[in-house]
Coordinates of C-alpha atoms in Angstrom, one line a residue:
M108 CA 97.0 116.3 64.1
T109 CA 97.2 117.5 67.5
S110 CA 97.4 121.3 67.2
P111 CA 100.0 123.1 68.9
F112 CA 98.0 124.8 71.3
R113 CA 96.7 121.4 72.7
I114 CA 100.4 120.3 73.0
A115 CA 101.2 123.4 74.9
V116 CA 98.5 122.5 77.3
F117 CA 99.4 119.2 77.6
R118 CA 103.0 120.2 78.5
L119 CA 101.9 122.8 81.2
L120 CA 99.5 120.1 82.7
C121 CA 102.3 117.6 83.0
A122 CA 104.6 119.8 84.4
V123 CA 102.3 120.8 87.1
A124 CA 101.3 117.2 87.7
L125 CA 105.1 116.3 87.9
L126 CA 105.8 119.2 90.6
L127 CA 102.9 117.7 92.5
C128 CA 104.0 114.7 92.4
G129 CA 107.4 115.7 93.4
T130 CA 106.3 117.2 96.3
R131 CA 104.6 113.9 97.6
A132 CA 107.9 112.3 97.3
R133 CA 109.7 114.7 99.5
A134 CA 106.7 114.4 102.0
D135 CA 108.8 111.5 103.2
D136 CA 108.7 110.2 106.8
F137 CA 112.3 110.8 107.3
S138 CA 111.6 114.0 108.8
T139 CA 108.6 113.8 110.6
Y140 CA 109.5 110.8 113.0
A141 CA 108.6 112.0 116.9
A142 CA 109.2 110.2 119.9
I143 CA 106.2 108.4 121.4
A144 CA 105.3 106.4 124.4
P145 CA 107.9 103.9 125.0
F146 CA 106.7 100.3 125.8
S147 CA 108.1 96.9 127.3
F148 CA 108.1 93.5 125.9
P149 CA 106.9 90.6 128.2
G150 CA 111.0 90.1 128.9
E151 CA 114.3 90.7 127.9
T152 CA 114.5 90.1 124.1
V153 CA 116.4 91.6 120.8
A154 CA 114.3 89.3 118.7
F155 CA 111.1 91.1 117.3
D156 CA 109.3 91.7 114.3
T157 CA 106.1 92.8 112.8
L158 CA 103.2 91.4 111.2
P159 CA 101.3 92.3 108.2
D160 CA 98.5 93.5 110.4
G161 CA 100.7 95.8 112.5
R162 CA 101.0 93.5 115.5
L163 CA 104.4 93.1 117.0
I164 CA 105.9 89.5 117.4
T165 CA 108.7 88.4 119.8
A166 CA 110.9 85.9 121.5
V167 CA 111.6 85.8 125.0
G168 CA 113.8 82.8 125.4
A169 CA 112.0 79.9 123.5
D170 CA 108.6 81.7 124.3
I171 CA 106.8 83.5 121.6
Y172 CA 104.5 86.3 122.3
R173 CA 102.2 88.3 120.1
E174 CA 100.5 91.5 120.7
T175 CA 97.0 91.7 121.1
A176 CA 96.0 94.2 118.5
S177 CA 98.1 96.6 116.5
G178 CA 99.7 99.4 118.9
S179 CA 97.8 97.8 121.9
R180 CA 101.2 97.1 123.5
A181 CA 99.9 94.0 125.5
F182 CA 100.9 90.8 124.5
T183 CA 99.6 87.1 124.9
H184 CA 101.7 84.1 125.2
L185 CA 101.5 81.9 121.8
G186 CA 103.8 79.0 123.2
A187 CA 106.9 77.5 123.2
L188 CA 109.3 77.2 120.5
P189 CA 109.3 72.9 120.4
N190 CA 113.0 71.4 120.9
A191 CA 114.9 74.9 121.2
D192 CA 118.2 75.1 122.2
L193 CA 119.0 78.8 122.6
S194 CA 121.9 80.5 123.9
G195 CA 121.7 83.0 127.0
F196 CA 121.6 86.0 124.9
G197 CA 118.2 84.5 123.6
A198 CA 117.3 84.5 119.9
A199 CA 119.7 85.9 117.5
F200 CA 116.9 87.3 115.1
L201 CA 113.1 86.5 114.7
R202 CA 111.8 87.5 111.1
V203 CA 108.2 86.9 109.9
S204 CA 108.1 85.5 106.2
P205 CA 106.6 88.0 103.4
G206 CA 103.0 86.0 103.7
G207 CA 102.6 86.6 107.3
S208 CA 102.3 82.9 108.2
T209 CA 105.9 81.8 109.1
I210 CA 108.8 82.9 111.3
A211 CA 112.3 82.6 111.1
V212 CA 114.4 82.2 114.2
G213 CA 118.0 82.1 114.8
N214 CA 119.0 80.2 118.0
N215 CA 122.2 82.2 118.5
G216 CA 124.5 79.2 118.6
G217 CA 122.7 77.8 121.3
A218 CA 123.7 77.1 125.0
S219 CA 127.1 76.0 123.8
F220 CA 127.4 79.0 121.2
G221 CA 128.5 76.2 118.5
N222 CA 125.3 74.6 117.8
Y223 CA 123.8 77.1 115.2
Q224 CA 120.4 76.7 114.2
V225 CA 117.5 78.3 112.6
G226 CA 114.1 77.4 113.2
I227 CA 110.8 77.9 110.8
F228 CA 107.8 77.8 112.7
D229 CA 104.1 78.2 111.6
I230 CA 103.0 81.2 113.6
A231 CA 99.2 79.5 114.3
T232 CA 100.6 76.3 115.8
L233 CA 104.3 76.6 116.3
T234 CA 105.0 73.6 114.5
G235 CA 108.1 73.3 112.3
Q236 CA 111.6 72.4 112.5
W237 CA 115.4 73.4 112.9
F238 CA 117.9 73.7 110.5
V239 CA 121.5 73.6 111.1
A240 CA 123.0 76.5 109.6
N241 CA 125.6 79.2 111.1
H242 CA 123.9 82.8 111.4
Y243 CA 124.3 86.2 112.7
D244 CA 121.1 87.8 111.2
G245 CA 118.4 87.0 108.7
A246 CA 116.1 88.4 106.6
W247 CA 113.6 86.4 104.2
L248 CA 114.2 86.8 100.3
D249 CA 110.7 85.6 99.4
D250 CA 108.8 82.9 101.2
R251 CA 110.9 80.2 100.7
Y252 CA 114.7 81.3 101.5
V253 CA 116.0 83.4 104.3
A254 CA 119.5 85.0 103.9
L255 CA 121.9 84.5 106.9
T256 CA 124.6 86.4 107.5
A257 CA 127.5 84.3 109.1
G258 CA 130.8 84.5 110.0
A259 CA 133.2 82.1 108.0
L260 CA 134.7 79.6 110.7
S261 CA 138.1 79.1 109.6
D262 CA 139.3 82.6 108.4
P263 CA 138.2 86.2 109.4
T264 CA 135.7 86.9 106.6
S265 CA 132.1 86.6 106.5
I266 CA 129.3 85.5 104.2
V267 CA 125.6 85.6 103.3
T268 CA 123.8 82.4 102.7
A269 CA 120.4 81.5 101.5
L270 CA 118.6 78.9 103.8
D271 CA 116.5 76.9 101.8
T272 CA 113.5 76.1 104.0
L273 CA 112.2 73.5 102.0
S274 CA 115.2 71.6 102.1
P275 CA 114.3 67.8 102.9
T276 CA 117.2 67.3 105.5
P277 CA 117.3 69.8 108.3
A278 CA 121.0 68.4 109.4
N279 CA 122.4 69.1 106.0
P280 CA 120.0 71.7 104.2
R281 CA 120.8 73.7 101.1
N282 CA 122.3 76.7 102.1
P283 CA 124.4 78.2 99.6
T284 CA 126.7 81.0 99.5
I285 CA 125.3 84.1 97.9
I286 CA 127.7 86.8 98.9
T287 CA 131.2 86.1 99.9
N288 CA 134.6 87.8 101.0
I289 CA 133.0 90.2 103.7
G290 CA 136.5 91.7 105.2
G291 CA 135.5 91.5 108.9
A292 CA 132.5 90.2 111.1
S293 CA 128.9 89.6 109.9
A294 CA 126.1 92.3 110.3
G295 CA 122.5 93.1 109.8
V296 CA 120.8 92.1 106.5
A297 CA 118.0 93.6 104.8
I298 CA 116.1 93.4 101.2
D299 CA 114.6 96.9 99.7
A300 CA 111.5 96.9 97.8
N301 CA 113.5 96.2 94.4
G302 CA 115.5 93.4 95.7
N303 CA 118.3 95.0 96.5
L304 CA 120.0 93.4 99.3
F305 CA 121.8 95.2 102.2
T306 CA 124.3 94.1 104.4
G307 CA 127.4 95.0 106.3
N308 CA 130.8 94.9 107.9
G309 CA 130.0 94.5 111.3
Y310 CA 133.7 94.7 112.9
M311 CA 136.8 95.2 110.6
Y312 CA 139.5 92.5 110.5
G313 CA 141.5 93.6 107.7
G314 CA 139.3 95.5 105.1
P315 CA 139.5 96.7 102.7
S316 CA 135.8 97.9 104.1
Q317 CA 135.5 98.9 107.6
T318 CA 133.4 98.4 110.8
G319 CA 129.8 99.7 109.8
Y320 CA 130.1 99.8 105.8
I321 CA 127.1 99.2 104.1
Y322 CA 127.2 97.8 100.8
A323 CA 123.9 96.9 98.5
F324 CA 123.8 94.0 95.9
R325 CA 121.5 94.2 93.4
S326 CA 119.5 90.9 92.8
S327 CA 121.3 90.3 89.8
L328 CA 124.3 89.7 91.3
W329 CA 123.3 87.5 94.2
S330 CA 120.1 85.4 92.9
P331 CA 122.3 83.4 90.4
A332 CA 123.8 81.8 93.2
L333 CA 120.3 80.2 94.3
S334 CA 120.9 78.0 91.2
G335 CA 124.4 77.1 91.2
G336 CA 125.8 80.4 90.2
A337 CA 129.0 82.2 91.8
P338 CA 128.1 84.3 94.8
A339 CA 128.7 88.0 94.5
N340 CA 131.9 89.4 96.3
F341 CA 131.3 92.0 99.1
E342 CA 134.6 93.9 98.8
T343 CA 134.9 94.4 94.8
Q344 CA 131.1 94.1 93.6
G345 CA 129.2 95.8 96.5
I346 CA 127.8 99.2 96.1
P347 CA 129.0 101.3 98.5
I348 CA 126.0 103.0 100.5
V349 CA 127.1 104.3 104.1
D350 CA 129.4 103.8 107.1
L351 CA 127.3 104.1 110.2
L352 CA 127.7 102.0 113.9
S353 CA 128.4 98.7 113.1
A354 CA 125.5 98.0 110.7
G355 CA 124.4 95.6 113.3
T356 CA 120.6 95.8 112.4
L357 CA 119.0 97.1 109.3
A358 CA 115.4 97.3 108.3
F359 CA 113.6 99.9 105.6
D360 CA 110.6 101.9 106.7
G361 CA 107.7 102.3 104.0
R362 CA 109.3 105.0 102.7
G363 CA 112.8 103.4 101.9
N364 CA 114.4 104.7 104.6
L365 CA 117.0 102.6 106.1
L366 CA 117.1 102.3 110.0
V367 CA 120.8 101.2 111.4
G368 CA 121.4 99.7 114.6
G369 CA 124.6 98.4 116.5
G370 CA 127.8 100.2 117.7
D371 CA 131.1 100.3 116.6
G372 CA 132.7 100.1 120.6
F373 CA 136.3 98.7 119.6
G374 CA 137.9 101.3 117.5
S375 CA 135.7 104.6 117.0
N376 CA 133.5 104.1 119.6
D377 CA 130.4 105.1 117.3
S378 CA 127.5 103.8 119.5
N379 CA 124.6 104.9 122.0
Y380 CA 122.5 106.1 119.2
F381 CA 120.6 104.4 116.1
A382 CA 120.3 106.0 113.0
L383 CA 117.6 106.4 110.0
V384 CA 119.3 107.2 106.5
R385 CA 117.3 109.1 104.2
A386 CA 116.0 107.1 100.9
S387 CA 116.9 109.8 98.4
A388 CA 120.5 109.7 99.9
I389 CA 120.2 105.8 99.3
A390 CA 118.8 106.4 95.6
T391 CA 121.9 108.2 94.9
A392 CA 124.4 105.9 96.2
L393 CA 122.9 103.1 94.6
V394 CA 123.6 104.7 91.1
G395 CA 127.1 105.2 92.1
G396 CA 127.0 108.3 94.3
G397 CA 129.5 106.9 96.6
L398 CA 129.1 106.6 100.4
I399 CA 126.7 108.9 102.1
D400 CA 127.7 112.1 103.9
T401 CA 126.9 111.5 107.2
S402 CA 127.5 115.1 108.7
A403 CA 124.9 116.8 110.2
A404 CA 125.3 119.6 107.4
A405 CA 124.4 117.3 104.8
G406 CA 121.0 116.1 106.0
N407 CA 121.1 112.6 105.1
V408 CA 121.0 111.0 108.4
R409 CA 119.1 111.5 111.6
R410 CA 120.6 110.2 114.8
F411 CA 118.1 109.0 117.8
D412 CA 119.7 108.9 121.2
P413 CA 116.6 108.1 123.7
D414 CA 119.0 107.5 126.5
P415 CA 122.0 109.5 126.5
S416 CA 123.1 107.9 129.8
D417 CA 123.1 104.3 129.0
G418 CA 126.0 104.1 126.3
T419 CA 124.3 100.9 124.7
F420 CA 124.4 99.3 121.3
Y421 CA 120.6 99.3 119.7
T422 CA 118.8 96.7 118.1
V423 CA 116.1 98.5 115.4
N424 CA 112.9 97.5 113.6
V425 CA 110.1 99.0 111.7
N426 CA 106.4 98.8 111.6
R427 CA 105.2 99.8 107.9
V428 CA 101.8 99.5 109.1
R429 CA 101.6 102.1 112.0
K430 CA 104.6 103.9 110.5
E431 CA 106.7 103.3 113.5
I432 CA 110.3 102.9 114.3
Y433 CA 111.8 101.1 117.6
G434 CA 115.3 101.0 119.1
T435 CA 115.6 99.0 122.1
G436 CA 119.2 98.8 123.9
F437 CA 120.9 95.4 124.2
G438 CA 119.8 93.9 127.8
S439 CA 116.9 96.0 127.9
E440 CA 112.9 95.6 128.1
T441 CA 112.2 98.8 126.9
V442 CA 111.5 100.0 123.5
Y443 CA 111.7 103.2 122.3
A444 CA 109.5 104.2 119.7
Y445 CA 108.9 107.0 117.2
K446 CA 106.0 107.5 114.9
A447 CA 105.8 109.4 111.4
A448 CA 103.5 112.2 111.1
A449 CA 100.4 111.8 108.9
S450 CA 101.4 112.4 105.4
A451 CA 100.1 116.0 104.3
V452 CA 99.7 114.4 100.7
P453 CA 97.2 111.7 100.9
A454 CA 97.8 108.3 99.7
T455 CA 94.7 108.2 97.6
P456 CA 94.7 109.0 93.6
S457 CA 96.5 112.6 94.1
W458 CA 95.6 115.6 91.8
S459 CA 99.0 114.9 90.1
V460 CA 97.3 111.6 88.7
A461 CA 94.5 113.4 87.7
L462 CA 96.3 116.2 85.9
M463 CA 98.0 113.9 83.9
V464 CA 94.7 111.7 83.0
F465 CA 93.3 115.2 81.8
A466 CA 96.1 116.3 79.8
L467 CA 96.3 112.7 78.0
V468 CA 92.6 113.0 77.5
F469 CA 92.9 116.6 76.3
V470 CA 95.5 115.2 73.7
G471 CA 93.7 112.7 72.3
L472 CA 90.9 114.8 71.5
S473 CA 91.6 115.4 68.1
R474 CA 89.8 114.6 65.2
G475 CA 92.7 114.2 62.6
R476 CA 94.4 112.0 64.9
S477 CA 95.6 108.8 63.4
R478 CA 94.8 105.9 65.2
S479 CA 98.5 104.8 65.2
Q480 CA 99.2 107.7 67.3
R481 CA 99.0 107.4 71.1
P482 CA 99.2 109.7 73.8
P483 CA 102.8 109.1 76.0
A484 CA 101.9 106.6 78.7
L485 CA 102.2 107.5 82.4
T486 CA 105.7 105.8 82.8
D487 CA 107.1 107.6 79.6
L488 CA 106.6 110.8 81.8
G489 CA 108.3 109.5 84.5
Y490 CA 105.5 109.1 87.0
G491 CA 106.6 105.7 88.0
S492 CA 109.7 107.4 89.9
C493 CA 107.5 109.1 92.1
R494 CA 106.0 106.2 93.8
G495 CA 106.9 105.8 97.3
Q496 CA 109.2 102.7 98.0
K497 CA 107.7 100.1 100.3
G498 CA 110.6 98.7 102.3
F499 CA 111.0 95.4 103.3
L500 CA 111.7 94.5 107.0
F501 CA 121.3 93.8 115.8
L502 CA 124.1 94.2 117.5
Q503 CA 127.7 92.5 117.1
R504 CA 128.1 89.8 119.4
R505 CA 131.2 88.0 117.9

């Protein structure tokens, strides 16, 4: 049998390892983002995203531009989207697929503001097609489905749908509702590393949620609707996360912190900044902790106001490769950038892992131990909870 001495040493080493692991988890990027030089896109845009190699890609009107190299801030023209009918505001959104080869582009209702289409195009060739689909913002659920937030046309509520990009009939694509009964205008949408869908109430028409309320939905709630099941109900089934701005744009950085854009210029005048919500606070809210305390004293939210004089609403996005977050004011070509400091704890296997492995080996070195006995697995010790989340990655214009 394993001796009491070995068990005591094992427990001590695991305690030290978990302490180190906790230190690594606390070394998040939330508090380390600092301003770096702003830059400009080739023209006015609110639609941009990041490629898997860290390069930015954006739509300026129907023209698509891609960064020449990660961090170069120089852009090359890839071409124009074919048969594009875009509104005067430009594209509503541009999102790179998880696989990195395709973009989804919302046309913002077209020149008439009534011809809503979502284009799916190959980045290398810009070949693709437009699907008829109402939208405000979008986010890829996987390499096939694009989640779209949309205002219901017949009543003052909004929904989230899932556009099937393999639909054979673009004029009438498969686009089931996966979240219903948003008690106001549509807002941003983002998917976290665990498949939770985050969206919000972009402008309250009657509640019970209010402008800027962001709710989360576990995949077990929204995914059944992809195959004919009932959609999740925003007002009765959503997990309350936070009330910020108008939830106009949502994006997760590489540590699971949530970036929020938009603004409530009609009621509380909650605008002229964009915000970052701490990952640990989100984790608490996800298990029923209620709306996150956004007061300065709570330390759960950072507010960024790069130009205090402009009073604008910000579109936001993240670059997980470069550990950067971005905010750009409505109607502006300038992108304000913030970069996270290099982590003090290396991403390579840490001392905490080494200590755990040593502890497991130490306990296993017992001649009398039965083959049926085994040392605890790493997941039994809670190491899995120390892994940093990898996040997935507008402005209300209704």
